[in-house]
Amino acid sequence: MKAHRIKAFSSNIGENPFASKVICGECGEAFGRKKWRLRPGEYRSVWQCNARYREKGVMGCANRHIDESTLEQVFIKSWNVLMENKEACVEKWKQLQKGKNPLLAYRAEKLLEYADKDVQTFDAEQMHVILECIVTYETGKLSVRYLDGTIVEL
């Protein structure tokens, strides 16, 4: 948490699904949710590096923002990419379950529960159970890290 300057985790997953889950690949800070007004009464949720405008009027980190809907699609796509190699993943998770680390065993158990699910729509609860973070880079590259240590690059 300290490495990314995160002071607290959000407990309201439905309202703020990516809190503490999106990390800047350029400076290491967490991303924060911003509501951008499109027109009166219409808003769009975006995520932006918290170091971008730490000082009013002074741009810090140059990493770009990312739409919340894009993050949702990235999670769905990364899970489906991971499941293209399902047999190897399931074998890895079964081995982690048998290991001596109870936290990794629990995480592997949760990943195994979702291995049989066809993910086509975003589910914030599922994401929080199996996702460590999404690291976003200025180049547009995204790195999706699951709680077992598996990384999917997009």
mmCIF file of C-alpha atoms in Angstrom, residues 36-125:
data_model
loop_
_atom_site.group_PDB
_atom_site.id
_atom_site.type_symbol
_atom_site.label_atom_id
_atom_site.label_comp_id
_atom_site.label_asym_id
_atom_site.label_seq_id
_atom_site.Cartn_x
_atom_site.Cartn_y
_atom_site.Cartn_z
ATOM 1 C CA TRP A 36 -15.904 14.116 -16.021
ATOM 2 C CA ARG A 37 -18.920 16.174 -16.948
ATOM 3 C CA LEU A 38 -19.904 15.689 -20.577
ATOM 4 C CA ARG A 39 -22.958 17.965 -20.489
ATOM 5 C CA PRO A 40 -25.441 18.984 -17.803
ATOM 6 C CA GLY A 41 -26.516 15.853 -15.931
ATOM 7 C CA GLU A 42 -24.255 13.518 -17.936
ATOM 8 C CA TYR A 43 -20.951 12.232 -16.561
ATOM 9 C CA ARG A 44 -18.285 9.734 -17.484
ATOM 10 C CA SER A 45 -16.060 7.897 -14.988
ATOM 11 C CA VAL A 46 -12.344 7.908 -15.751
ATOM 12 C CA TRP A 47 -9.310 6.806 -13.770
ATOM 13 C CA GLN A 48 -6.249 9.026 -13.603
ATOM 14 C CA CYS A 49 -2.883 8.819 -11.853
ATOM 15 C CA ASN A 50 -3.153 10.555 -8.484
ATOM 16 C CA ALA A 51 0.246 12.181 -9.101
ATOM 17 C CA ARG A 52 -0.899 13.861 -12.329
ATOM 18 C CA TYR A 53 -2.113 17.082 -10.701
ATOM 19 C CA ARG A 54 -0.960 16.739 -7.099
ATOM 20 C CA GLU A 55 -0.105 20.449 -7.184
ATOM 21 C CA LYS A 56 -2.862 22.632 -8.607
ATOM 22 C CA GLY A 57 -2.002 23.745 -12.137
ATOM 23 C CA VAL A 58 1.228 21.751 -12.260
ATOM 24 C CA MET A 59 1.215 18.501 -14.210
ATOM 25 C CA GLY A 60 3.188 15.787 -12.466
ATOM 26 C CA CYS A 61 2.914 12.299 -13.928
ATOM 27 C CA ALA A 62 2.295 12.285 -17.687
ATOM 28 C CA ASN A 63 0.466 8.940 -17.771
ATOM 29 C CA ARG A 64 -2.886 9.243 -19.468
ATOM 30 C CA HIS A 65 -6.332 8.581 -17.999
ATOM 31 C CA ILE A 66 -8.359 5.450 -18.757
ATOM 32 C CA ASP A 67 -12.146 5.089 -18.988
ATOM 33 C CA GLU A 68 -13.822 2.893 -16.382
ATOM 34 C CA SER A 69 -15.634 1.008 -19.160
ATOM 35 C CA THR A 70 -12.237 0.257 -20.743
ATOM 36 C CA LEU A 71 -10.959 -1.151 -17.435
ATOM 37 C CA GLU A 72 -14.017 -3.400 -17.253
ATOM 38 C CA GLN A 73 -13.357 -4.705 -20.767
ATOM 39 C CA VAL A 74 -9.655 -5.184 -19.979
ATOM 40 C CA PHE A 75 -10.549 -7.372 -16.998
ATOM 41 C CA ILE A 76 -12.964 -9.476 -19.082
ATOM 42 C CA LYS A 77 -10.492 -9.831 -21.952
ATOM 43 C CA SER A 78 -7.553 -10.697 -19.688
ATOM 44 C CA TRP A 79 -9.563 -13.409 -17.921
ATOM 45 C CA ASN A 80 -10.621 -14.903 -21.255
ATOM 46 C CA VAL A 81 -6.985 -14.793 -22.480
ATOM 47 C CA LEU A 82 -5.947 -16.562 -19.271
ATOM 48 C CA MET A 83 -8.628 -19.205 -19.831
ATOM 49 C CA GLU A 84 -7.292 -19.956 -23.328
ATOM 50 C CA ASN A 85 -4.608 -21.860 -21.409
ATOM 51 C CA LYS A 86 -7.049 -23.130 -18.796
ATOM 52 C CA GLU A 87 -5.493 -26.558 -18.253
ATOM 53 C CA ALA A 88 -2.099 -25.123 -17.268
ATOM 54 C CA CYS A 89 -3.750 -22.523 -15.015
ATOM 55 C CA VAL A 90 -5.914 -25.105 -13.262
ATOM 56 C CA GLU A 91 -2.886 -27.321 -12.696
ATOM 57 C CA LYS A 92 -0.910 -24.387 -11.259
ATOM 58 C CA TRP A 93 -3.787 -23.430 -8.934
ATOM 59 C CA LYS A 94 -4.229 -27.008 -7.725
ATOM 60 C CA GLN A 95 -0.522 -27.095 -6.851
ATOM 61 C CA LEU A 96 -0.846 -23.787 -4.973
ATOM 62 C CA GLN A 97 -3.760 -25.239 -3.007
ATOM 63 C CA LYS A 98 -1.535 -28.080 -1.832
ATOM 64 C CA GLY A 99 1.309 -25.734 -0.867
ATOM 65 C CA LYS A 100 2.248 -24.541 2.607
ATOM 66 C CA ASN A 101 1.179 -20.919 2.102
ATOM 67 C CA PRO A 102 -2.449 -20.633 3.280
ATOM 68 C CA LEU A 103 -2.988 -17.265 1.575
ATOM 69 C CA LEU A 104 -1.872 -18.596 -1.807
ATOM 70 C CA ALA A 105 -3.999 -21.707 -1.243
ATOM 71 C CA TYR A 106 -7.058 -19.540 -0.592
ATOM 72 C CA ARG A 107 -6.372 -17.398 -3.653
ATOM 73 C CA ALA A 108 -5.920 -20.501 -5.801
ATOM 74 C CA GLU A 109 -9.224 -21.857 -4.508
ATOM 75 C CA LYS A 110 -11.016 -18.666 -5.588
ATOM 76 C CA LEU A 111 -9.370 -18.732 -9.004
ATOM 77 C CA LEU A 112 -10.447 -22.359 -9.442
ATOM 78 C CA GLU A 113 -14.035 -21.403 -8.581
ATOM 79 C CA TYR A 114 -14.042 -18.892 -11.439
ATOM 80 C CA ALA A 115 -12.185 -21.102 -13.925
ATOM 81 C CA ASP A 116 -15.439 -22.697 -15.078
ATOM 82 C CA LYS A 117 -17.247 -19.398 -15.565
ATOM 83 C CA ASP A 118 -17.595 -17.874 -19.015
ATOM 84 C CA VAL A 119 -16.974 -14.191 -18.350
ATOM 85 C CA GLN A 120 -18.770 -11.916 -20.822
ATOM 86 C CA THR A 121 -19.943 -9.178 -18.473
ATOM 87 C CA PHE A 122 -18.088 -7.301 -15.761
ATOM 88 C CA ASP A 123 -18.618 -8.491 -12.187
ATOM 89 C CA ALA A 124 -16.946 -6.253 -9.577
ATOM 90 C CA GLU A 125 -17.271 -8.874 -6.825
#
